Amino acid sequence: MTARWPEFAPALDRATHHAREWLTSLADRPVHPRVDADALAPVLGGPLPEGPTAPEAVVDELAAGIEPGLMGMPSGRFFGWVIGGTLPAALAADWLTSAWDQNTAMRHATPGVVAVEEAAGAWALDLLGLPAGADVGFVTGATMANFTGLAAARQRVLTDAGWDVERDGLSGGPRVRVLVGEERHGTVDLALRYLGLGTPTAVSADGQGRLVVDSLARALAEGDGPTIVCLQAGNLHSGAFDPMADAIEVAHAHGAWVHVDGAFGLWAAASPRLRGLLAGHERADSWATDAHKTLNVPYDCGLAIVADPEPLRRTFGMHAEYFATFQGAGDPMERVPELSRRARGVPVWAALRSLGRSGVEDLVDGLASTARAIADGIAAIEGAEIVNDVVFTQVSVAFGSDERTREVTARLLADGVTWMSGSRWQGRDVLRVSVSNWSTDAEDVARSIDAVRRAAAG
Ligand SMILES: *Cc1c(COP(=O)(O)O)cnc(C)c1O
């Protein structure tokens, strides 16, 4: 039996209703959840019901049950971790993506989706200042984008060393050296672990968390063999960028592949005011970024970008006949680890289409200037110290001793007007602010700074 609209309509109508309630509630609800997962277990769990329930009743029960346990992550006053909100066009496109329910593995199977994703990929390359011929794969996030870029890197550096990793695996092959900055994101290590490359060698970083090029040059000179260098565009605590041009130059001089983890920072390239932070990044070999952070599409979406399609398609492709030439766009599945997947590029297309070039520029500039405003507001609070140079979207704050910083953070999170992460950076406890939501406005900023002031006074 073909699924019929009348069987969907009531549930989808209820879903629209609950989405409206949720999005409306963000203006006033406490940002933090009101209960923990254990408290919700009896409401949402227990024994599986014996029989069926009507779809619309399921939607109502789900929305009511989960509501106290939701964090106001799409709120303009949420500044935790690095978490974007959702642009209206991207959310609507994401709903449609589920309704269309396309398996996005193959070109001929879903030409519409492939055309949308290829357009979105080309727009992203343009905005990110990357080579137009690069391959773009839509993955779940920067973790998998790092994995994808580093998998292509592994393929290329081992091929150059005369080792066939597709046929022979890693056992018995040359050891691949991986050099990273001391303050790379933990998911780089995770991706390297998935790839069987072990723990990378850390190169020293400066007071803002930027990799030190002289240390990289020394580390490169100390060894040889197949080498991968992983740089960072956007440090979690400071927002700082590794010195791209110099690091890439020295890495390439040693024959290394350069991968850039730019989960949120790569989008600085879309702003003429900020793109200097990334200068030279386009000469790297692969790049990872998120769409669910700075670009504000719903979870989950990241972009894995590789300049030369060959090592990428050799790693993930299943079409032996392409191996000779790698001509043409190929199938989506040749650019990502998954075979079957959701049409993740569709919300990216909608976000970029709705913003246009100037809208993306304003979005990125707006996040950075809001971070500046928050830093200035917090700096004026007695006892508060901004511990990083605020160059992009991240602000780290200390309130005297570690103990006091932890106390202020705990009071702030309990207050519920805003949410910021407690963290530890360069040997100190900090309160970390990440400005990643398109909807944060001046009132959100003022209310959040007031909340920090109250927490610091308590
Ligand atoms: C968030 C982040 C990641 C991981 O991205 P996910 O989308 O969570 O997989 C990697 N690197 C940096 C710098 C990040 O900020």
GROMACS .gro file of C-alpha atoms and ligand atoms in nm:
model
  473
    1MET     CA    1   0.000   0.000   0.000
    2THR     CA    2   0.134   0.342  -0.090
    3ALA     CA    3   0.148   0.579   0.204
    4ARG     CA    4  -0.139   0.829   0.183
    5TRP     CA    5  -0.146   1.192   0.283
    6PRO     CA    6  -0.447   1.159   0.517
    7GLU     CA    7  -0.245   0.921   0.730
    8PHE     CA    8   0.033   1.178   0.769
    9ALA     CA    9  -0.165   1.499   0.799
   10PRO     CA   10  -0.274   1.490   1.165
   11ALA     CA   11   0.073   1.401   1.294
   12LEU     CA   12   0.245   1.665   1.078
   13ASP     CA   13  -0.009   1.927   1.186
   14ARG     CA   14   0.064   1.844   1.550
   15ALA     CA   15   0.439   1.858   1.479
   16THR     CA   16   0.400   2.209   1.330
   17HIS     CA   17   0.201   2.314   1.635
   18HIS     CA   18   0.464   2.184   1.878
   19ALA     CA   19   0.748   2.337   1.677
   20ARG     CA   20   0.573   2.674   1.697
   21GLU     CA   21   0.524   2.637   2.074
   22TRP     CA   22   0.889   2.545   2.122
   23LEU     CA   23   1.028   2.825   1.910
   24THR     CA   24   0.794   3.077   2.078
   25SER     CA   25   0.892   2.954   2.425
   26LEU     CA   26   1.260   3.031   2.365
   27ALA     CA   27   1.206   3.402   2.438
   28ASP     CA   28   1.113   3.341   2.802
   29ARG     CA   29   1.193   2.988   2.912
   30PRO     CA   30   1.499   2.926   3.127
   31VAL     CA   31   1.775   2.826   2.889
   32HIS     CA   32   1.871   2.527   3.100
   33PRO     CA   33   1.661   2.208   3.113
   34ARG     CA   34   1.433   2.175   3.418
   35VAL     CA   35   1.488   1.804   3.480
   36ASP     CA   36   1.756   1.546   3.416
   37ALA     CA   37   1.735   1.240   3.193
   38ASP     CA   38   1.676   1.004   3.486
   39ALA     CA   39   1.370   1.202   3.589
   40LEU     CA   40   1.226   1.165   3.240
   41ALA     CA   41   1.292   0.793   3.218
   42PRO     CA   42   0.956   0.689   3.364
   43VAL     CA   43   0.771   0.942   3.145
   44LEU     CA   44   0.930   0.846   2.816
   45GLY     CA   45   1.043   0.492   2.891
   46GLY     CA   46   0.909   0.191   3.077
   47PRO     CA   47   0.795  -0.124   2.903
   48LEU     CA   48   0.725  -0.096   2.531
   49PRO     CA   49   0.347  -0.062   2.487
   50GLU     CA   50   0.187  -0.382   2.359
   51GLY     CA   51  -0.012  -0.223   2.077
   52PRO     CA   52  -0.007   0.069   1.833
   53THR     CA   53  -0.082   0.433   1.911
   54ALA     CA   54  -0.217   0.689   1.663
   55PRO     CA   55   0.065   0.899   1.506
   56GLU     CA   56  -0.079   1.233   1.625
   57ALA     CA   57  -0.108   1.099   1.981
   58VAL     CA   58   0.254   0.983   1.962
   59VAL     CA   59   0.364   1.331   1.854
   60ASP     CA   60   0.167   1.498   2.136
   61GLU     CA   61   0.303   1.255   2.394
   62LEU     CA   62   0.660   1.299   2.272
   63ALA     CA   63   0.642   1.679   2.272
   64ALA     CA   64   0.484   1.698   2.618
   65GLY     CA   65   0.715   1.437   2.768
   66ILE     CA   66   1.042   1.574   2.637
   67GLU     CA   67   0.974   1.946   2.690
   68PRO     CA   68   1.108   1.983   3.049
   69GLY     CA   69   1.426   1.808   2.942
   70LEU     CA   70   1.511   2.030   2.646
   71MET     CA   71   1.797   2.281   2.662
   72GLY     CA   72   1.724   2.614   2.494
   73MET     CA   73   2.007   2.554   2.246
   74PRO     CA   74   1.842   2.756   1.965
   75SER     CA   75   1.794   3.048   2.208
   76GLY     CA   76   1.974   3.376   2.140
   77ARG     CA   77   2.101   3.353   2.499
   78PHE     CA   78   2.265   3.013   2.459
   79PHE     CA   79   2.644   3.043   2.436
   80GLY     CA   80   2.755   2.693   2.538
   81TRP     CA   81   3.012   2.476   2.359
   82VAL     CA   82   2.998   2.584   1.994
   83ILE     CA   83   2.636   2.539   1.894
   84GLY     CA   84   2.453   2.724   1.621
   85GLY     CA   85   2.082   2.794   1.603
   86THR     CA   86   1.859   2.722   1.307
   87LEU     CA   87   1.777   2.962   1.027
   88PRO     CA   88   1.408   2.950   0.929
   89ALA     CA   89   1.473   2.843   0.569
   90ALA     CA   90   1.713   2.572   0.685
   91LEU     CA   91   1.465   2.429   0.935
   92ALA     CA   92   1.185   2.420   0.680
   93ALA     CA   93   1.415   2.259   0.423
   94ASP     CA   94   1.520   2.004   0.684
   95TRP     CA   95   1.156   1.905   0.739
   96LEU     CA   96   1.111   1.865   0.364
   97THR     CA   97   1.427   1.656   0.348
   98SER     CA   98   1.258   1.407   0.580
   99ALA     CA   99   0.933   1.417   0.383
  100TRP     CA  100   1.116   1.357   0.055
  101ASP     CA  101   1.312   1.077   0.223
  102GLN     CA  102   1.578   1.046  -0.045
  103ASN     CA  103   1.866   0.805  -0.014
  104THR     CA  104   2.149   1.032  -0.123
  105ALA     CA  105   2.410   0.780  -0.236
  106MET     CA  106   2.382   0.795  -0.612
  107ARG     CA  107   2.351   1.059  -0.881
  108HIS     CA  108   2.103   0.886  -1.104
  109ALA     CA  109   1.882   0.778  -0.813
  110THR     CA  110   1.805   1.128  -0.687
  111PRO     CA  111   1.910   1.388  -0.943
  112GLY     CA  112   1.719   1.666  -0.768
  113VAL     CA  113   1.901   1.624  -0.440
  114VAL     CA  114   2.237   1.582  -0.613
  115ALA     CA  115   2.181   1.907  -0.805
  116VAL     CA  116   2.090   2.090  -0.482
  117GLU     CA  117   2.389   1.949  -0.292
  118GLU     CA  118   2.631   2.027  -0.573
  119ALA     CA  119   2.501   2.382  -0.589
  120ALA     CA  120   2.532   2.416  -0.210
  121GLY     CA  121   2.883   2.270  -0.223
  122ALA     CA  122   2.990   2.514  -0.497
  123TRP     CA  123   2.845   2.810  -0.305
  124ALA     CA  124   3.024   2.695   0.010
  125LEU     CA  125   3.359   2.668  -0.173
  126ASP     CA  126   3.308   3.019  -0.308
  127LEU     CA  127   3.223   3.164   0.036
  128LEU     CA  128   3.500   2.973   0.212
  129GLY     CA  129   3.760   3.090  -0.041
  130LEU     CA  130   3.849   2.735  -0.147
  131PRO     CA  131   3.941   2.596  -0.490
  132ALA     CA  132   3.636   2.559  -0.714
  133GLY     CA  133   3.733   2.208  -0.823
  134ALA     CA  134   3.746   2.063  -0.470
  135ASP     CA  135   3.522   1.772  -0.372
  136VAL     CA  136   3.259   1.850  -0.109
  137GLY     CA  137   3.100   1.571   0.096
  138PHE     CA  138   2.810   1.627   0.334
  139VAL     CA  139   2.874   1.446   0.661
  140THR     CA  140   2.731   1.460   1.013
  141GLY     CA  141   2.969   1.724   1.144
  142ALA     CA  142   3.330   1.829   1.180
  143THR     CA  143   3.429   1.504   1.351
  144MET     CA  144   3.340   1.307   1.040
  145ALA     CA  145   3.466   1.585   0.815
  146ASN     CA  146   3.803   1.558   0.992
  147PHE     CA  147   3.788   1.182   0.950
  148THR     CA  148   3.712   1.217   0.579
  149GLY     CA  149   3.987   1.470   0.509
  150LEU     CA  150   4.241   1.274   0.712
  151ALA     CA  151   4.139   0.950   0.535
  152ALA     CA  152   4.220   1.114   0.201
  153ALA     CA  153   4.546   1.237   0.356
  154ARG     CA  154   4.636   0.886   0.471
  155GLN     CA  155   4.567   0.749   0.123
  156ARG     CA  156   4.783   1.008  -0.049
  157VAL     CA  157   5.086   1.006   0.182
  158LEU     CA  158   5.099   0.627   0.186
  159THR     CA  159   5.064   0.607  -0.194
  160ASP     CA  160   5.351   0.855  -0.224
  161ALA     CA  161   5.554   0.627   0.004
  162GLY     CA  162   5.482   0.331  -0.226
  163TRP     CA  163   5.227   0.166   0.004
  164ASP     CA  164   4.882   0.053  -0.116
  165VAL     CA  165   4.660   0.109   0.186
  166GLU     CA  166   4.338   0.002   0.008
  167ARG     CA  167   4.484  -0.338  -0.071
  168ASP     CA  168   4.721  -0.398   0.217
  169GLY     CA  169   4.577  -0.199   0.506
  170LEU     CA  170   4.814  -0.044   0.757
  171SER     CA  171   4.987  -0.352   0.898
  172GLY     CA  172   5.346  -0.375   0.783
  173GLY     CA  173   5.333  -0.039   0.609
  174PRO     CA  174   5.535   0.272   0.682
  175ARG     CA  175   5.435   0.461   0.992
  176VAL     CA  176   5.238   0.779   0.915
  177ARG     CA  177   5.349   1.079   1.122
  178VAL     CA  178   5.074   1.316   1.221
  179LEU     CA  179   5.165   1.658   1.360
  180VAL     CA  180   4.901   1.871   1.531
  181GLY     CA  181   4.895   2.183   1.746
  182GLU     CA  182   4.885   2.130   2.122
  183GLU     CA  183   4.536   2.281   2.131
  184ARG     CA  184   4.376   2.093   1.843
  185HIS     CA  185   4.020   1.978   1.903
  186GLY     CA  186   3.981   1.635   2.063
  187THR     CA  187   3.789   1.507   1.762
  188VAL     CA  188   4.108   1.523   1.554
  189ASP     CA  189   4.254   1.259   1.784
  190LEU     CA  190   3.930   1.065   1.756
  191ALA     CA  191   3.939   1.073   1.376
  192LEU     CA  192   4.303   0.960   1.378
  193ARG     CA  193   4.208   0.673   1.607
  194TYR     CA  194   3.932   0.563   1.367
  195LEU     CA  195   4.196   0.569   1.093
  196GLY     CA  196   4.443   0.351   1.280
  197LEU     CA  197   4.695   0.634   1.293
  198GLY     CA  198   4.724   0.643   1.671
  199THR     CA  199   4.794   0.946   1.884
  200PRO     CA  200   4.939   1.246   1.696
  201THR     CA  201   5.255   1.434   1.789
  202ALA     CA  202   5.171   1.769   1.948
  203VAL     CA  203   5.358   2.080   1.842
  204SER     CA  204   5.368   2.367   2.091
  205ALA     CA  205   5.108   2.643   2.086
  206ASP     CA  206   5.130   3.006   2.196
  207GLY     CA  207   4.928   3.188   2.462
  208GLN     CA  208   4.623   3.205   2.235
  209GLY     CA  209   4.643   2.837   2.143
  210ARG     CA  210   4.794   2.895   1.797
  211LEU     CA  211   5.041   2.640   1.669
  212VAL     CA  212   5.397   2.779   1.668
  213VAL     CA  213   5.539   2.751   1.315
  214ASP     CA  214   5.904   2.723   1.430
  215SER     CA  215   5.810   2.427   1.647
  216LEU     CA  216   5.628   2.271   1.353
  217ALA     CA  217   5.934   2.324   1.132
  218ARG     CA  218   6.155   2.160   1.395
  219ALA     CA  219   5.920   1.864   1.437
  220LEU     CA  220   5.901   1.817   1.060
  221ALA     CA  221   6.280   1.824   1.032
  222GLU     CA  222   6.321   1.570   1.313
  223GLY     CA  223   6.154   1.287   1.124
  224ASP     CA  224   6.066   1.172   0.778
  225GLY     CA  225   5.834   0.940   0.591
  226PRO     CA  226   5.466   0.993   0.514
  227THR     CA  227   5.348   1.297   0.709
  228ILE     CA  228   5.018   1.472   0.776
  229VAL     CA  229   4.990   1.814   0.942
  230CYS     CA  230   4.657   1.914   1.092
  231LEU     CA  231   4.594   2.285   1.149
  232GLN     CA  232   4.311   2.457   1.331
  233ALA     CA  233   4.101   2.751   1.217
  234GLY     CA  234   3.916   2.862   1.530
  235ASN     CA  235   4.032   2.760   1.877
  236LEU     CA  236   3.749   2.658   2.109
  237HIS     CA  237   3.861   2.891   2.390
  238SER     CA  238   4.017   3.186   2.212
  239GLY     CA  239   3.876   3.166   1.860
  240ALA     CA  240   4.239   3.200   1.743
  241PHE     CA  241   4.360   3.070   1.409
  242ASP     CA  242   4.681   2.878   1.345
  243PRO     CA  243   4.912   3.078   1.112
  244MET     CA  244   4.787   2.916   0.794
  245ALA     CA  245   5.018   3.052   0.524
  246ASP     CA  246   5.346   2.987   0.706
  247ALA     CA  247   5.243   2.651   0.850
  248ILE     CA  248   5.118   2.525   0.514
  249GLU     CA  249   5.435   2.641   0.341
  250VAL     CA  250   5.669   2.465   0.580
  251ALA     CA  251   5.453   2.149   0.582
  252HIS     CA  252   5.442   2.133   0.204
  253ALA     CA  253   5.817   2.189   0.186
  254HIS     CA  254   5.845   1.860   0.378
  255GLY     CA  255   5.600   1.684   0.147
  256ALA     CA  256   5.328   1.670   0.411
  257TRP     CA  257   4.954   1.675   0.349
  258VAL     CA  258   4.784   1.964   0.528
  259HIS     CA  259   4.436   1.927   0.671
  260VAL     CA  260   4.253   2.220   0.832
  261ASP     CA  261   3.998   2.170   1.109
  262GLY     CA  262   3.782   2.477   1.064
  263ALA     CA  263   3.466   2.353   1.234
  264PHE     CA  264   3.340   2.704   1.306
  265GLY     CA  265   3.635   2.924   1.206
  266LEU     CA  266   3.647   2.843   0.835
  267TRP     CA  267   3.343   3.069   0.790
  268ALA     CA  268   3.561   3.372   0.873
  269ALA     CA  269   3.654   3.347   0.503
  270ALA     CA  270   3.303   3.469   0.415
  271SER     CA  271   3.373   3.806   0.579
  272PRO     CA  272   3.608   4.052   0.407
  273ARG     CA  273   3.671   4.202   0.752
  274LEU     CA  274   3.775   3.871   0.911
  275ARG     CA  275   3.919   3.660   0.632
  276GLY     CA  276   4.271   3.787   0.701
  277LEU     CA  277   4.267   3.552   1.003
  278LEU     CA  278   4.274   3.262   0.758
  279ALA     CA  279   4.516   3.403   0.501
  280GLY     CA  280   4.668   3.127   0.291
  281HIS     CA  281   4.425   2.856   0.407
  282GLU     CA  282   4.323   2.781   0.048
  283ARG     CA  283   4.663   2.622  -0.014
  284ALA     CA  284   4.592   2.334   0.226
  285ASP     CA  285   4.488   1.993   0.090
  286SER     CA  286   4.169   1.930   0.285
  287TRP     CA  287   3.935   2.119   0.515
  288ALA     CA  288   3.664   2.026   0.763
  289THR     CA  289   3.382   2.252   0.867
  290ASP     CA  290   3.040   2.240   1.025
  291ALA     CA  291   2.718   2.376   0.885
  292HIS     CA  292   2.541   2.331   1.219
  293LYS     CA  293   2.765   2.583   1.396
  294THR     CA  294   2.838   2.917   1.226
  295LEU     CA  295   2.603   2.862   0.931
  296ASN     CA  296   2.307   2.781   1.160
  297VAL     CA  297   2.151   2.481   0.991
  298PRO     CA  298   1.985   2.221   1.215
  299TYR     CA  299   2.181   1.921   1.338
  300ASP     CA  300   2.352   1.739   1.191
  301CYS     CA  301   2.565   1.867   0.906
  302GLY     CA  302   2.931   1.913   0.826
  303LEU     CA  303   3.131   1.960   0.507
  304ALA     CA  304   3.435   1.750   0.419
  305ILE     CA  305   3.632   1.928   0.148
  306VAL     CA  306   3.929   1.780  -0.038
  307ALA     CA  307   4.116   1.969  -0.310
  308ASP     CA  308   4.217   1.663  -0.512
  309PRO     CA  309   3.928   1.419  -0.558
  310GLU     CA  310   4.152   1.122  -0.631
  311PRO     CA  311   4.264   1.011  -0.282
  312LEU     CA  312   3.915   1.080  -0.148
  313ARG     CA  313   3.738   0.870  -0.410
  314ARG     CA  314   3.996   0.595  -0.384
  315THR     CA  315   3.918   0.576  -0.014
  316PHE     CA  316   3.539   0.599  -0.018
  317GLY     CA  317   3.442   0.518  -0.376
  318MET     CA  318   3.315   0.179  -0.480
  319HIS     CA  319   3.339   0.233  -0.856
  320ALA     CA  320   3.659   0.068  -0.975
  321GLU     CA  321   3.608   0.209  -1.326
  322TYR     CA  322   3.659   0.563  -1.197
  323PHE     CA  323   4.000   0.488  -1.061
  324ALA     CA  324   4.173   0.561  -1.390
  325THR     CA  325   4.051   0.915  -1.437
  326PHE     CA  326   3.835   1.056  -1.156
  327GLN     CA  327   3.664   1.273  -1.409
  328GLY     CA  328   3.322   1.417  -1.357
  329ALA     CA  329   3.129   1.491  -1.043
  330GLY     CA  330   3.087   1.128  -0.941
  331ASP     CA  331   2.835   1.003  -0.688
  332PRO     CA  332   2.778   1.157  -0.345
  333MET     CA  333   2.877   0.827  -0.182
  334GLU     CA  334   3.232   0.859  -0.320
  335ARG     CA  335   3.297   1.164  -0.104
  336VAL     CA  336   3.175   1.047   0.237
  337PRO     CA  337   3.215   0.742   0.460
  338GLU     CA  338   2.844   0.650   0.439
  339LEU     CA  339   2.667   0.470   0.157
  340SER     CA  340   2.306   0.549   0.250
  341ARG     CA  341   2.251   0.889   0.400
  342ARG     CA  342   2.010   1.175   0.444
  343ALA     CA  343   2.013   1.469   0.199
  344ARG     CA  344   2.213   1.681   0.444
  345GLY     CA  345   2.310   1.937   0.182
  346VAL     CA  346   1.949   2.050   0.134
  347PRO     CA  347   1.930   2.268   0.449
  348VAL     CA  348   2.272   2.409   0.358
  349TRP     CA  349   2.135   2.509   0.018
  350ALA     CA  350   1.834   2.673   0.187
  351ALA     CA  351   2.050   2.858   0.442
  352LEU     CA  352   2.282   2.994   0.172
  353ARG     CA  353   1.993   3.072  -0.065
  354SER     CA  354   1.807   3.262   0.204
  355LEU     CA  355   2.111   3.462   0.323
  356GLY     CA  356   2.288   3.530  -0.004
  357ARG     CA  357   2.650   3.640  -0.001
  358SER     CA  358   2.582   3.955   0.199
  359GLY     CA  359   2.367   3.765   0.447
  360VAL     CA  360   2.645   3.513   0.520
  361GLU     CA  361   2.892   3.799   0.558
  362ASP     CA  362   2.655   3.979   0.797
  363LEU     CA  363   2.595   3.658   0.990
  364VAL     CA  364   2.967   3.596   1.046
  365ASP     CA  365   3.047   3.962   1.118
  366GLY     CA  366   2.749   3.979   1.353
  367LEU     CA  367   2.866   3.679   1.557
  368ALA     CA  368   3.214   3.827   1.590
  369SER     CA  369   3.091   4.174   1.687
  370THR     CA  370   2.849   4.023   1.939
  371ALA     CA  371   3.140   3.833   2.094
  372ARG     CA  372   3.324   4.166   2.119
  373ALA     CA  373   3.023   4.331   2.283
  374ILE     CA  374   2.986   4.049   2.534
  375ALA     CA  375   3.357   4.062   2.614
  376ASP     CA  376   3.338   4.439   2.669
  377GLY     CA  377   3.028   4.404   2.886
  378ILE     CA  378   3.179   4.130   3.101
  379ALA     CA  379   3.516   4.309   3.124
  380ALA     CA  380   3.336   4.596   3.298
  381ILE     CA  381   3.216   4.363   3.577
  382GLU     CA  382   3.429   4.386   3.889
  383GLY     CA  383   3.665   4.091   3.926
  384ALA     CA  384   3.610   3.964   3.571
  385GLU     CA  385   3.907   3.920   3.339
  386ILE     CA  386   3.884   3.838   2.968
  387VAL     CA  387   4.170   3.593   2.924
  388ASN     CA  388   4.182   3.567   2.543
  389ASP     CA  389   4.227   3.811   2.257
  390VAL     CA  390   3.874   3.826   2.118
  391VAL     CA  391   3.939   3.788   1.745
  392PHE     CA  392   3.634   3.588   1.640
  393THR     CA  393   3.335   3.432   1.820
  394GLN     CA  394   3.491   3.295   2.141
  395VAL     CA  395   3.539   3.465   2.476
  396SER     CA  396   3.701   3.310   2.786
  397VAL     CA  397   3.658   3.474   3.124
  398ALA     CA  398   3.816   3.419   3.466
  399PHE     CA  399   3.689   3.560   3.795
  400GLY     CA  400   4.003   3.557   4.010
  401SER     CA  401   4.079   3.215   4.151
  402ASP     CA  402   3.970   2.889   3.986
  403GLU     CA  403   3.739   2.829   4.278
  404ARG     CA  404   3.566   3.161   4.234
  405THR     CA  405   3.535   3.112   3.856
  406ARG     CA  406   3.366   2.779   3.923
  407GLU     CA  407   3.129   2.938   4.176
  408VAL     CA  408   3.031   3.218   3.939
  409THR     CA  409   2.977   2.965   3.659
  410ALA     CA  410   2.756   2.746   3.880
  411ARG     CA  411   2.544   3.047   3.988
  412LEU     CA  412   2.513   3.163   3.628
  413LEU     CA  413   2.396   2.824   3.502
  414ALA     CA  414   2.144   2.790   3.784
  415ASP     CA  415   2.000   3.133   3.701
  416GLY     CA  416   1.879   3.018   3.358
  417VAL     CA  417   1.875   3.351   3.172
  418THR     CA  418   2.178   3.245   2.973
  419TRP     CA  419   2.396   2.938   2.931
  420MET     CA  420   2.774   2.944   2.894
  421SER     CA  421   3.025   2.662   2.938
  422GLY     CA  422   3.252   2.612   3.234
  423SER     CA  423   3.588   2.500   3.101
  424ARG     CA  424   3.960   2.490   3.163
  425TRP     CA  425   4.211   2.662   2.936
  426GLN     CA  426   4.586   2.717   2.964
  427GLY     CA  427   4.589   2.602   3.323
  428ARG     CA  428   4.294   2.809   3.446
  429ASP     CA  429   3.927   2.756   3.503
  430VAL     CA  430   3.727   2.977   3.269
  431LEU     CA  431   3.373   3.063   3.176
  432ARG     CA  432   3.357   3.025   2.799
  433VAL     CA  433   3.120   3.215   2.574
  434SER     CA  434   3.067   3.098   2.218
  435VAL     CA  435   2.859   3.326   2.000
  436SER     CA  436   2.717   3.106   1.727
  437ASN     CA  437   2.346   3.184   1.697
  438TRP     CA  438   2.215   3.410   1.419
  439SER     CA  439   1.926   3.526   1.639
  440THR     CA  440   2.127   3.670   1.930
  441ASP     CA  441   2.029   4.038   1.948
  442ALA     CA  442   2.121   4.339   2.161
  443GLU     CA  443   1.859   4.251   2.423
  444ASP     CA  444   1.996   3.896   2.453
  445VAL     CA  445   2.343   4.042   2.498
  446ALA     CA  446   2.230   4.290   2.764
  447ARG     CA  447   2.029   4.027   2.957
  448SER     CA  448   2.319   3.782   2.942
  449ILE     CA  449   2.575   4.034   3.066
  450ASP     CA  450   2.335   4.126   3.350
  451ALA     CA  451   2.311   3.760   3.440
  452VAL     CA  452   2.690   3.731   3.455
  453ARG     CA  453   2.700   4.046   3.672
  454ARG     CA  454   2.445   3.896   3.914
  455ALA     CA  455   2.637   3.568   3.927
  456ALA     CA  456   2.964   3.752   3.992
  457ALA     CA  457   2.807   3.961   4.268
  458GLY     CA  458   2.649   3.663   4.447
  459LIG     C1  459   3.285   2.136   1.722
  459LIG     C2  460   3.423   2.113   1.675
  459LIG     C3  461   3.461   1.989   1.620
  459LIG     C4  462   3.368   1.871   1.617
  459LIG     O1  463   3.256   1.899   1.539
  459LIG     P1  464   3.122   1.815   1.550
  459LIG     O2  465   3.030   1.890   1.462
  459LIG     O3  466   3.083   1.817   1.694
  459LIG     O4  467   3.150   1.678   1.502
  459LIG     C5  468   3.589   1.978   1.570
  459LIG     N1  469   3.675   2.080   1.574
  459LIG     C6  470   3.643   2.201   1.628
  459LIG     C7  471   3.745   2.311   1.628
  459LIG     C8  472   3.515   2.220   1.680
  459LIG     O5  473   3.481   2.340   1.730
   0.00000   0.00000   0.00000
